[in-house]
Amino acid sequence: MAHKNTALKPRALWASRLGFILAAAGSAVGLGNIWKFPYIAGENGGGAFVLVYLLCIAFVGLPIMMAELMIGRHTRKDAVGAFVALEPKRRWWHTPGWISVAAAFLISSYYSVVAGWTLDYVFRAIMDSFSGESASAIEGMFSALLADGGRQSFWHLIFMLLCLGVVVGGVQKGIERWSKILMPILLVLLTLLFVNGMLSSGARQGLEFMFRPDFAKLTPGSVLEALGHAFFTLSLGMAAMITYGSYLSRNENLFAASTRVALLDTTIALMAGLAIFPIVFSVGLEAAAGPGLIFQTIPVVFSQIGGGHVLSIMFFLLLAFAALTSNISLLEAQIAYFIDERGWSRKKATLTIGILAFSVGIPTALSYNVMDGITFIGERSFFDSADLIASNYLLPIAGLLIAIYVGWFWSGSEEKEELVSGGAWVYPVWHWLIRYVAPLAVALVLYFKIDEAGLWAYLAHLFGGGA
Ligand code: PFF
């Protein structure tokens, strides 16, 4: 394995605590918070779901996030190199590193396509394309975008170039600098949209939709959904937090920093829901699920309310910025591998990853047009198959292995050293959670995800040779 010139250079570190928190929160806060969380909360029983979700963040997500940051900070390496450094002999334990970098690669390819849609909508919002149009014309704009592979590829390229422009600058001058600019803007935009939502006539209905607990709607499936989402939203299992942890100073209180990141992530998800639903209800529309909520319902709302033009620009910029800081972390997780393990320059690594992730994103951009009807896993398009592999399998498998490794195999004294600044109670509580609670919870998610995809039946069929 080539470690060439990397041993000579001191590792780049975040310049400040705030820089790390904003960069890590930037990774965590993404399309998952602003688009997905609000509608899955609404669908799964509002307040009851939010409660379960908060528990999942606190007792499963946060401990795994701490574990990933600890692994990174302790080894000062990329996700693959970190496991190689921790376990030079038991090579089996390198697996989670590889899986998480592979997941980062796959997700960065299609995340950029969806982020490209948000850029397309920023552009449409600036051009004031929604005002004066009928609801069906606005809804048709999204179908037209999906049917246009060239347009999607164009915005995918622009988005990827923006991300690469940030990561090529390095840890402090690229990621940290831009997180310090974009995250405060994101917070201001979201706060304005949130206040707008709370002042609208649908505020009450929106609050009820998100928070009134309807335990009848809370099925075992929703609990799994909450767990899976807690994982995705905190950017776990995708090498991002290991990599960001590797740039974290040893003097930093890792527990306090992780808690802040998780709190910011959760607060922003809740605020996003309260920015969106009240205005949807204020014009008497349904809170649709899926891409339709953001790309069809919301523009219709903006075309009908006062100040809609400015609000729509703010809203889509918010989404684009959130996606940008998330995709940066996915790219950095891969770039760090080539820099640390292969001795590549940052420029070469950035360019290579950029070209690869962009190319693999193209079939996603073509999924609903040129490649319509071409299926990969089951009846799924390329996009859905890539998402299925990454979010449903790679991510929980990596998370499970990380929890098992850290909970059962990593040296307790090294772990204690990483957590000592958090206070005496932190290590025992965290250790118990990461040893028992987190692996069990993630294993459960994984089991049901596999079940959902019909894989158990498929395997039984394969090995049972029967019906
Ligand atoms: N946490 C991001 C979101 O909620 O949209 C998605 C994400 C980014 C997942 C980076 C994983 C990751 F490494």
Tab-separated table of C-alpha atoms and ligand atoms in Angstrom:
chain	number	residue	atom	x	y	z
A	1	MET	CA	0.000	0.000	0.000
A	2	ALA	CA	1.422	3.362	-1.041
A	3	HIS	CA	1.635	5.848	1.813
A	4	LYS	CA	4.337	7.756	-0.070
A	5	ASN	CA	4.552	11.434	0.687
A	6	THR	CA	1.604	11.624	3.075
A	7	ALA	CA	3.665	10.802	6.157
A	8	LEU	CA	5.789	13.891	5.577
A	9	LYS	CA	2.958	16.407	5.473
A	10	PRO	CA	1.183	17.350	8.692
A	11	ARG	CA	-2.500	16.625	8.338
A	12	ALA	CA	-4.782	19.511	7.592
A	13	LEU	CA	-7.055	20.383	10.517
A	14	TRP	CA	-10.128	22.553	10.869
A	15	ALA	CA	-9.055	26.071	11.760
A	16	SER	CA	-11.732	26.495	14.417
A	17	ARG	CA	-14.409	24.688	16.383
A	18	LEU	CA	-17.101	26.663	14.637
A	19	GLY	CA	-15.586	25.708	11.287
A	20	PHE	CA	-15.874	22.017	12.136
A	21	ILE	CA	-19.405	22.314	13.480
A	22	LEU	CA	-20.597	24.200	10.417
A	23	ALA	CA	-18.877	21.794	8.032
A	24	ALA	CA	-20.263	18.710	9.815
A	25	ALA	CA	-23.706	20.279	10.122
A	26	GLY	CA	-23.385	21.193	6.456
A	27	SER	CA	-22.880	17.531	5.680
A	28	ALA	CA	-25.782	16.479	7.864
A	29	VAL	CA	-28.245	19.139	6.729
A	30	GLY	CA	-29.244	18.296	3.193
A	31	LEU	CA	-32.110	17.237	0.992
A	32	GLY	CA	-32.899	14.709	3.719
A	33	ASN	CA	-33.829	17.478	6.166
A	34	ILE	CA	-35.673	19.895	3.977
A	35	TRP	CA	-37.385	17.607	1.568
A	36	LYS	CA	-37.666	14.145	3.099
A	37	PHE	CA	-38.071	14.665	6.835
A	38	PRO	CA	-41.157	16.901	6.661
A	39	TYR	CA	-43.171	14.541	4.523
A	40	ILE	CA	-42.228	11.295	6.267
A	41	ALA	CA	-43.117	12.967	9.565
A	42	GLY	CA	-46.468	13.971	8.154
A	43	GLU	CA	-47.144	10.535	6.725
A	44	ASN	CA	-46.206	8.566	9.797
A	45	GLY	CA	-48.289	10.123	12.495
A	46	GLY	CA	-46.756	13.565	13.029
A	47	GLY	CA	-45.824	14.093	16.664
A	48	ALA	CA	-45.569	10.378	17.426
A	49	PHE	CA	-43.089	9.943	14.609
A	50	VAL	CA	-41.137	13.051	15.598
A	51	LEU	CA	-40.790	11.623	19.097
A	52	VAL	CA	-39.491	8.276	17.847
A	53	TYR	CA	-37.175	10.081	15.455
A	54	LEU	CA	-35.698	12.179	18.274
A	55	LEU	CA	-35.067	9.021	20.284
A	56	CYS	CA	-33.368	7.411	17.269
A	57	ILE	CA	-31.131	10.454	16.804
A	58	ALA	CA	-30.172	10.551	20.484
A	59	PHE	CA	-29.685	6.847	21.201
A	60	VAL	CA	-28.533	5.421	17.873
A	61	GLY	CA	-27.477	8.230	15.530
A	62	LEU	CA	-25.462	10.318	17.965
A	63	PRO	CA	-23.457	7.370	19.384
A	64	ILE	CA	-22.578	6.180	15.869
A	65	MET	CA	-21.671	9.708	14.808
A	66	MET	CA	-19.355	9.925	17.814
A	67	ALA	CA	-17.848	6.554	16.891
A	68	GLU	CA	-17.139	7.685	13.330
A	69	LEU	CA	-15.605	10.988	14.430
A	70	MET	CA	-13.488	9.133	17.024
A	71	ILE	CA	-12.187	6.675	14.448
A	72	GLY	CA	-11.243	9.552	12.151
A	73	ARG	CA	-9.627	11.685	14.815
A	74	HIS	CA	-7.749	8.793	16.381
A	75	THR	CA	-6.207	7.552	13.148
A	76	ARG	CA	-6.047	10.852	11.242
A	77	LYS	CA	-6.918	8.963	8.090
A	78	ASP	CA	-9.581	8.519	5.423
A	79	ALA	CA	-12.230	5.853	6.103
A	80	VAL	CA	-10.320	2.966	4.474
A	81	GLY	CA	-6.950	3.996	5.914
A	82	ALA	CA	-8.507	4.422	9.341
A	83	PHE	CA	-9.550	0.767	9.582
A	84	VAL	CA	-6.218	-0.381	8.112
A	85	ALA	CA	-4.437	1.645	10.802
A	86	LEU	CA	-6.658	0.297	13.582
A	87	GLU	CA	-6.509	-3.313	12.424
A	88	PRO	CA	-3.354	-3.925	10.388
A	89	LYS	CA	-3.668	-7.716	10.801
A	90	ARG	CA	-7.349	-8.552	10.980
A	91	ARG	CA	-8.026	-7.461	7.427
A	92	TRP	CA	-11.670	-8.411	7.689
A	93	TRP	CA	-12.175	-5.226	9.678
A	94	HIS	CA	-11.208	-3.102	6.708
A	95	THR	CA	-14.581	-3.957	5.166
A	96	PRO	CA	-16.616	-1.098	6.715
A	97	GLY	CA	-14.076	1.387	5.359
A	98	TRP	CA	-14.429	0.080	1.841
A	99	ILE	CA	-18.184	-0.185	1.993
A	100	SER	CA	-18.601	3.348	3.265
A	101	VAL	CA	-16.352	4.862	0.610
A	102	ALA	CA	-18.262	2.904	-2.053
A	103	ALA	CA	-21.533	4.232	-0.615
A	104	ALA	CA	-20.171	7.777	-0.680
A	105	PHE	CA	-19.279	7.329	-4.330
A	106	LEU	CA	-22.642	5.986	-5.373
A	107	ILE	CA	-24.630	8.552	-3.413
A	108	SER	CA	-22.532	11.497	-4.599
A	109	SER	CA	-23.363	10.516	-8.177
A	110	TYR	CA	-27.153	10.681	-7.875
A	111	TYR	CA	-27.335	13.246	-5.063
A	112	SER	CA	-25.755	15.639	-7.544
A	113	VAL	CA	-28.489	14.958	-10.115
A	114	VAL	CA	-31.255	15.744	-7.616
A	115	ALA	CA	-29.293	18.787	-6.458
A	116	GLY	CA	-29.151	19.760	-10.145
A	117	TRP	CA	-32.974	19.811	-10.150
A	118	THR	CA	-32.821	22.334	-7.308
A	119	LEU	CA	-30.468	24.541	-9.376
A	120	ASP	CA	-32.870	24.305	-12.286
A	121	TYR	CA	-35.604	25.508	-9.929
A	122	VAL	CA	-33.443	28.340	-8.569
A	123	PHE	CA	-33.098	29.461	-12.153
A	124	ARG	CA	-36.841	29.135	-12.841
A	125	ALA	CA	-37.627	30.998	-9.618
A	126	ILE	CA	-35.297	33.852	-10.561
A	127	MET	CA	-36.940	34.022	-13.999
A	128	ASP	CA	-40.287	34.179	-12.211
A	129	SER	CA	-41.528	31.189	-14.224
A	130	PHE	CA	-44.179	30.133	-11.718
A	131	SER	CA	-46.226	33.283	-11.292
A	132	GLY	CA	-49.348	33.537	-13.345
A	133	GLU	CA	-49.184	29.857	-14.323
A	134	SER	CA	-51.898	27.318	-13.578
A	135	ALA	CA	-51.233	24.514	-11.101
A	136	SER	CA	-51.186	21.916	-13.840
A	137	ALA	CA	-48.732	23.973	-15.916
A	138	ILE	CA	-46.396	24.245	-12.917
A	139	GLU	CA	-46.690	20.547	-12.157
A	140	GLY	CA	-45.986	19.860	-15.804
A	141	MET	CA	-42.653	21.713	-15.519
A	142	PHE	CA	-41.306	18.983	-13.260
A	143	SER	CA	-42.435	16.173	-15.548
A	144	ALA	CA	-40.865	18.073	-18.435
A	145	LEU	CA	-37.577	18.325	-16.528
A	146	LEU	CA	-37.603	14.587	-15.782
A	147	ALA	CA	-38.270	13.905	-19.441
A	148	ASP	CA	-35.275	16.037	-20.444
A	149	GLY	CA	-32.035	14.099	-19.896
A	150	GLY	CA	-29.915	16.858	-21.432
A	151	ARG	CA	-31.218	19.545	-19.115
A	152	GLN	CA	-30.765	17.340	-16.041
A	153	SER	CA	-27.228	16.432	-17.128
A	154	PHE	CA	-26.422	20.121	-17.628
A	155	TRP	CA	-27.467	21.074	-14.081
A	156	HIS	CA	-25.818	17.940	-12.701
A	157	LEU	CA	-22.581	19.123	-14.337
A	158	ILE	CA	-22.926	22.658	-12.965
A	159	PHE	CA	-23.628	21.353	-9.475
A	160	MET	CA	-20.709	18.922	-9.589
A	161	LEU	CA	-18.382	21.706	-10.778
A	162	LEU	CA	-19.494	23.922	-7.881
A	163	CYS	CA	-18.765	21.125	-5.403
A	164	LEU	CA	-15.398	20.358	-6.961
A	165	GLY	CA	-14.532	24.057	-6.889
A	166	VAL	CA	-15.000	23.966	-3.118
A	167	VAL	CA	-13.234	20.697	-2.288
A	168	VAL	CA	-10.210	21.428	-4.464
A	169	GLY	CA	-9.475	24.321	-2.074
A	170	GLY	CA	-8.783	21.815	0.709
A	171	VAL	CA	-10.018	21.498	4.267
A	172	GLN	CA	-9.592	25.049	5.547
A	173	LYS	CA	-9.612	27.134	2.398
A	174	GLY	CA	-12.280	25.117	0.641
A	175	ILE	CA	-14.701	23.178	2.830
A	176	GLU	CA	-14.407	25.200	6.024
A	177	ARG	CA	-14.428	28.568	4.309
A	178	TRP	CA	-17.504	27.755	2.238
A	179	SER	CA	-19.362	26.114	5.112
A	180	LYS	CA	-18.830	29.312	7.099
A	181	ILE	CA	-20.394	31.291	4.273
A	182	LEU	CA	-23.170	28.953	3.149
A	183	MET	CA	-24.443	27.651	6.479
A	184	PRO	CA	-25.226	31.078	7.995
A	185	ILE	CA	-27.009	32.068	4.763
A	186	LEU	CA	-28.931	28.791	4.918
A	187	LEU	CA	-29.950	29.513	8.501
A	188	VAL	CA	-31.112	33.030	7.651
A	189	LEU	CA	-33.104	31.821	4.630
A	190	LEU	CA	-34.703	29.040	6.625
A	191	THR	CA	-35.562	31.356	9.506
A	192	LEU	CA	-37.281	33.784	7.131
A	193	LEU	CA	-39.240	30.972	5.493
A	194	PHE	CA	-40.122	29.545	8.902
A	195	VAL	CA	-41.415	32.902	10.137
A	196	ASN	CA	-43.354	33.278	6.898
A	197	GLY	CA	-44.926	29.849	7.493
A	198	MET	CA	-45.795	30.648	11.088
A	199	LEU	CA	-47.463	33.893	10.039
A	200	SER	CA	-49.525	32.255	7.299
A	201	SER	CA	-53.117	31.203	7.719
A	202	GLY	CA	-52.127	27.529	7.596
A	203	ALA	CA	-49.815	27.781	10.623
A	204	ARG	CA	-52.129	25.948	12.970
A	205	GLN	CA	-52.863	23.170	10.540
A	206	GLY	CA	-49.156	22.848	9.727
A	207	LEU	CA	-48.232	22.590	13.386
A	208	GLU	CA	-50.898	19.961	13.917
A	209	PHE	CA	-49.792	17.993	10.881
A	210	MET	CA	-46.208	17.853	12.125
A	211	PHE	CA	-46.660	17.605	15.858
A	212	ARG	CA	-50.050	16.239	16.883
A	213	PRO	CA	-49.218	12.673	17.869
A	214	ASP	CA	-51.327	10.143	16.085
A	215	PHE	CA	-50.128	6.884	17.572
A	216	ALA	CA	-52.489	4.902	15.355
A	217	LYS	CA	-50.423	5.881	12.341
A	218	LEU	CA	-47.186	4.881	14.037
A	219	THR	CA	-46.561	1.380	12.715
A	220	PRO	CA	-43.430	-0.770	13.162
A	221	GLY	CA	-42.656	0.354	9.618
A	222	SER	CA	-42.587	3.990	10.714
A	223	VAL	CA	-40.181	3.191	13.519
A	224	LEU	CA	-37.841	1.632	10.960
A	225	GLU	CA	-38.296	4.629	8.716
A	226	ALA	CA	-37.363	6.939	11.612
A	227	LEU	CA	-34.236	4.892	12.316
A	228	GLY	CA	-33.176	4.729	8.694
A	229	HIS	CA	-33.706	8.438	8.290
A	230	ALA	CA	-31.800	9.286	11.482
A	231	PHE	CA	-28.880	7.492	9.899
A	232	PHE	CA	-29.101	9.185	6.527
A	233	THR	CA	-29.668	12.644	7.908
A	234	LEU	CA	-26.620	12.484	10.169
A	235	SER	CA	-24.484	11.361	7.187
A	236	LEU	CA	-23.541	8.075	8.848
A	237	GLY	CA	-22.147	4.957	7.206
A	238	MET	CA	-20.783	6.959	4.285
A	239	ALA	CA	-17.238	7.755	5.363
A	240	ALA	CA	-18.099	11.448	5.633
A	241	MET	CA	-17.952	11.728	9.426
A	242	ILE	CA	-14.821	9.553	9.676
A	243	THR	CA	-13.126	11.884	7.207
A	244	TYR	CA	-14.353	15.076	8.875
A	245	GLY	CA	-13.310	13.637	12.252
A	246	SER	CA	-9.801	13.085	10.909
A	247	TYR	CA	-9.418	16.871	10.595
A	248	LEU	CA	-10.638	17.527	14.149
A	249	SER	CA	-8.193	18.783	16.789
A	250	ARG	CA	-7.459	16.482	19.726
A	251	ASN	CA	-8.268	19.343	22.085
A	252	GLU	CA	-11.853	19.463	20.908
A	253	ASN	CA	-14.588	18.023	23.120
A	254	LEU	CA	-15.911	15.415	20.712
A	255	PHE	CA	-19.110	14.724	22.617
A	256	ALA	CA	-20.095	18.387	22.849
A	257	ALA	CA	-19.285	18.976	19.188
A	258	SER	CA	-21.282	15.937	17.985
A	259	THR	CA	-24.255	16.907	20.140
A	260	ARG	CA	-24.284	20.359	18.584
A	261	VAL	CA	-24.202	18.937	15.086
A	262	ALA	CA	-27.081	16.545	15.823
A	263	LEU	CA	-29.084	19.336	17.477
A	264	LEU	CA	-28.580	21.686	14.556
A	265	ASP	CA	-29.570	18.958	12.126
A	266	THR	CA	-32.749	18.149	14.036
A	267	THR	CA	-33.741	21.768	14.585
A	268	ILE	CA	-33.315	22.521	10.899
A	269	ALA	CA	-35.447	19.523	9.884
A	270	LEU	CA	-38.246	20.642	12.215
A	271	MET	CA	-38.038	24.230	11.008
A	272	ALA	CA	-38.160	23.059	7.397
A	273	GLY	CA	-41.420	21.237	8.107
A	274	LEU	CA	-42.841	24.343	9.714
A	275	ALA	CA	-41.759	26.470	6.771
A	276	ILE	CA	-43.370	24.155	4.237
A	277	PHE	CA	-46.633	22.701	5.565
A	278	PRO	CA	-48.339	25.874	6.816
A	279	ILE	CA	-48.068	27.552	3.416
A	280	VAL	CA	-49.187	24.376	1.630
A	281	PHE	CA	-52.301	24.278	3.821
A	282	SER	CA	-52.818	28.030	3.571
A	283	VAL	CA	-53.757	27.631	-0.087
A	284	GLY	CA	-55.752	24.470	0.554
A	285	LEU	CA	-53.356	22.015	-1.054
A	286	GLU	CA	-52.516	18.464	0.002
A	287	ALA	CA	-49.121	17.714	1.548
A	288	ALA	CA	-47.957	15.375	-1.221
A	289	ALA	CA	-45.138	12.945	-0.617
A	290	GLY	CA	-42.037	12.302	-2.678
A	291	PRO	CA	-40.379	14.691	-5.116
A	292	GLY	CA	-43.794	16.194	-5.859
A	293	LEU	CA	-43.878	18.032	-2.526
A	294	ILE	CA	-40.865	20.184	-3.305
A	295	PHE	CA	-40.900	20.398	-7.069
A	296	GLN	CA	-44.637	20.565	-7.745
A	297	THR	CA	-46.675	21.516	-4.689
A	298	ILE	CA	-44.332	24.204	-3.366
A	299	PRO	CA	-43.991	26.107	-6.673
A	300	VAL	CA	-47.792	26.039	-7.008
A	301	VAL	CA	-48.033	27.538	-3.516
A	302	PHE	CA	-45.525	30.255	-4.391
A	303	SER	CA	-47.477	31.140	-7.513
A	304	GLN	CA	-50.525	31.811	-5.361
A	305	ILE	CA	-49.250	33.682	-2.304
A	306	GLY	CA	-48.041	37.246	-1.851
A	307	GLY	CA	-44.272	37.646	-2.124
A	308	GLY	CA	-44.130	34.253	-3.814
A	309	HIS	CA	-41.440	35.275	-6.267
A	310	VAL	CA	-38.881	36.225	-3.630
A	311	LEU	CA	-39.900	33.338	-1.365
A	312	SER	CA	-39.454	30.832	-4.171
A	313	ILE	CA	-35.930	32.084	-4.899
A	314	MET	CA	-35.099	31.811	-1.202
A	315	PHE	CA	-36.569	28.354	-0.916
A	316	PHE	CA	-34.724	26.794	-3.826
A	317	LEU	CA	-31.472	28.520	-2.886
A	318	LEU	CA	-31.881	27.026	0.568
A	319	LEU	CA	-32.244	23.566	-0.926
A	320	ALA	CA	-29.301	24.051	-3.285
A	321	PHE	CA	-27.001	25.259	-0.477
A	322	ALA	CA	-28.062	22.389	1.770
A	323	ALA	CA	-27.344	19.899	-1.010
A	324	LEU	CA	-24.011	21.541	-1.815
A	325	THR	CA	-22.524	21.253	1.674
A	326	SER	CA	-23.737	17.632	1.870
A	327	ASN	CA	-22.323	16.571	-1.453
A	328	ILE	CA	-19.009	18.237	-0.605
A	329	SER	CA	-18.632	15.867	2.349
A	330	LEU	CA	-19.395	12.847	0.179
A	331	LEU	CA	-16.746	13.931	-2.328
A	332	GLU	CA	-14.212	14.744	0.380
A	333	ALA	CA	-14.637	11.246	1.846
A	334	GLN	CA	-13.527	9.779	-1.491
A	335	ILE	CA	-10.838	12.361	-2.216
A	336	ALA	CA	-9.269	11.776	1.223
A	337	TYR	CA	-8.896	8.091	0.318
A	338	PHE	CA	-6.859	8.885	-2.798
A	339	ILE	CA	-4.753	11.487	-1.016
A	340	ASP	CA	-4.049	9.362	2.074
A	341	GLU	CA	-3.831	5.893	0.620
A	342	ARG	CA	-2.579	6.510	-2.879
A	343	GLY	CA	-0.488	9.615	-2.296
A	344	TRP	CA	-2.328	11.588	-4.991
A	345	SER	CA	-2.390	15.358	-5.041
A	346	ARG	CA	-5.698	16.964	-4.050
A	347	LYS	CA	-6.089	18.312	-7.575
A	348	LYS	CA	-5.682	14.920	-9.211
A	349	ALA	CA	-7.998	13.239	-6.692
A	350	THR	CA	-10.659	15.944	-7.099
A	351	LEU	CA	-10.578	15.760	-10.861
A	352	THR	CA	-10.700	11.956	-10.957
A	353	ILE	CA	-13.545	11.643	-8.454
A	354	GLY	CA	-15.370	14.476	-10.176
A	355	ILE	CA	-15.231	12.786	-13.564
A	356	LEU	CA	-16.204	9.389	-12.141
A	357	ALA	CA	-19.088	10.614	-9.992
A	358	PHE	CA	-20.353	12.833	-12.797
A	359	SER	CA	-20.274	9.926	-15.278
A	360	VAL	CA	-22.081	7.516	-12.972
A	361	GLY	CA	-24.661	10.246	-12.357
A	362	ILE	CA	-25.527	10.409	-16.058
A	363	PRO	CA	-27.628	7.215	-16.130
A	364	THR	CA	-29.532	8.675	-13.165
A	365	ALA	CA	-30.225	11.821	-15.181
A	366	LEU	CA	-31.385	9.581	-18.019
A	367	SER	CA	-33.483	7.258	-15.828
A	368	TYR	CA	-36.825	8.865	-16.669
A	369	ASN	CA	-36.213	9.651	-20.318
A	370	VAL	CA	-33.678	7.933	-22.594
A	371	MET	CA	-33.411	4.944	-20.271
A	372	ASP	CA	-37.065	4.854	-19.343
A	373	GLY	CA	-38.195	1.256	-19.086
A	374	ILE	CA	-34.685	-0.120	-18.589
A	375	THR	CA	-34.734	-1.778	-15.204
A	376	PHE	CA	-31.893	-2.940	-12.989
A	377	ILE	CA	-32.817	-4.343	-9.593
A	378	GLY	CA	-36.338	-5.710	-9.757
A	379	GLU	CA	-38.489	-3.211	-11.622
A	380	ARG	CA	-36.315	-0.293	-10.559
A	381	SER	CA	-34.730	2.342	-12.766
A	382	PHE	CA	-30.987	2.989	-12.558
A	383	PHE	CA	-31.601	5.865	-10.109
A	384	ASP	CA	-33.842	3.825	-7.825
A	385	SER	CA	-31.476	0.853	-7.945
A	386	ALA	CA	-28.463	2.997	-7.013
A	387	ASP	CA	-30.443	4.525	-4.157
A	388	LEU	CA	-31.616	1.100	-3.013
A	389	ILE	CA	-28.086	-0.324	-2.934
A	390	ALA	CA	-26.562	2.693	-1.212
A	391	SER	CA	-29.217	3.772	1.294
A	392	ASN	CA	-30.842	0.448	2.063
A	393	TYR	CA	-27.830	-1.851	2.120
A	394	LEU	CA	-24.363	-0.253	2.022
A	395	LEU	CA	-25.202	2.402	4.572
A	396	PRO	CA	-26.738	0.206	7.277
A	397	ILE	CA	-24.167	-2.556	6.703
A	398	ALA	CA	-21.305	-0.079	7.179
A	399	GLY	CA	-23.065	1.431	10.206
A	400	LEU	CA	-23.648	-1.970	11.771
A	401	LEU	CA	-20.046	-3.077	11.297
A	402	ILE	CA	-18.752	0.217	12.683
A	403	ALA	CA	-20.967	-0.096	15.769
A	404	ILE	CA	-19.890	-3.730	16.325
A	405	TYR	CA	-16.238	-2.909	15.821
A	406	VAL	CA	-16.236	0.086	18.108
A	407	GLY	CA	-18.526	-1.520	20.681
A	408	TRP	CA	-16.814	-4.883	20.916
A	409	PHE	CA	-13.355	-4.838	19.358
A	410	TRP	CA	-11.729	-1.423	19.621
A	411	SER	CA	-9.525	-0.776	22.649
A	412	GLY	CA	-11.470	0.746	25.544
A	413	SER	CA	-8.554	2.887	26.674
A	414	GLU	CA	-8.217	4.522	23.273
A	415	GLU	CA	-11.943	5.188	23.228
A	416	LYS	CA	-11.843	6.692	26.716
A	417	GLU	CA	-9.014	8.950	25.663
A	418	GLU	CA	-11.159	10.272	22.800
A	419	LEU	CA	-14.103	11.011	25.074
A	420	VAL	CA	-12.424	12.118	28.279
A	421	SER	CA	-13.095	15.816	27.721
A	422	GLY	CA	-16.847	15.160	27.608
A	423	GLY	CA	-17.032	14.253	31.308
A	424	ALA	CA	-16.765	11.011	33.276
A	425	TRP	CA	-20.289	9.792	32.527
A	426	VAL	CA	-19.972	10.088	28.740
A	427	TYR	CA	-17.831	7.028	28.063
A	428	PRO	CA	-19.913	4.439	29.991
A	429	VAL	CA	-23.223	5.662	28.584
A	430	TRP	CA	-21.896	5.929	25.038
A	431	HIS	CA	-20.213	2.527	25.295
A	432	TRP	CA	-23.392	0.844	26.393
A	433	LEU	CA	-25.344	2.442	23.555
A	434	ILE	CA	-22.779	1.603	20.896
A	435	ARG	CA	-22.347	-1.938	22.203
A	436	TYR	CA	-25.965	-3.003	22.515
A	437	VAL	CA	-28.536	-0.475	21.400
A	438	ALA	CA	-27.019	0.804	18.148
A	439	PRO	CA	-26.067	-2.561	16.586
A	440	LEU	CA	-29.422	-4.088	17.477
A	441	ALA	CA	-31.350	-1.165	16.050
A	442	VAL	CA	-29.347	-1.054	12.830
A	443	ALA	CA	-29.518	-4.838	12.411
A	444	LEU	CA	-33.274	-4.586	12.662
A	445	VAL	CA	-33.431	-1.922	9.970
A	446	LEU	CA	-31.211	-3.989	7.740
A	447	TYR	CA	-33.272	-7.118	8.238
A	448	PHE	CA	-36.474	-5.380	7.240
A	449	LYS	CA	-34.917	-3.521	4.326
A	450	ILE	CA	-33.769	-6.844	2.940
A	451	ASP	CA	-37.166	-8.309	3.619
A	452	GLU	CA	-38.849	-5.401	1.872
A	453	ALA	CA	-36.806	-5.918	-1.273
A	454	GLY	CA	-37.813	-9.585	-1.306
A	455	LEU	CA	-34.202	-10.699	-0.895
A	456	TRP	CA	-34.881	-13.291	1.789
A	457	ALA	CA	-37.456	-14.959	-0.423
A	458	TYR	CA	-35.045	-14.780	-3.315
A	459	LEU	CA	-32.233	-16.380	-1.285
A	460	ALA	CA	-34.571	-19.071	0.056
A	461	HIS	CA	-35.583	-19.782	-3.483
A	462	LEU	CA	-31.949	-19.917	-4.589
A	463	PHE	CA	-30.705	-22.182	-1.823
A	464	GLY	CA	-33.868	-24.105	-1.155
A	465	GLY	CA	-34.111	-24.844	-4.849
A	466	GLY	CA	-37.872	-24.913	-4.369
A	467	ALA	CA	-40.897	-22.737	-4.813
B	1	PFF	N1	-27.181	14.034	5.422
B	1	PFF	C1	-27.546	14.393	4.081
B	1	PFF	C2	-29.031	14.692	3.994
B	1	PFF	O1	-29.736	14.610	5.012
B	1	PFF	O2	-29.492	15.030	2.921
B	1	PFF	C3	-27.207	13.332	3.073
B	1	PFF	C4	-25.841	12.782	3.208
B	1	PFF	C5	-24.719	13.592	3.025
B	1	PFF	C6	-25.681	11.495	3.571
B	1	PFF	C7	-23.461	13.092	3.206
B	1	PFF	C8	-24.420	10.986	3.751
B	1	PFF	C9	-23.325	11.795	3.583
B	1	PFF	F1	-22.128	11.300	3.768
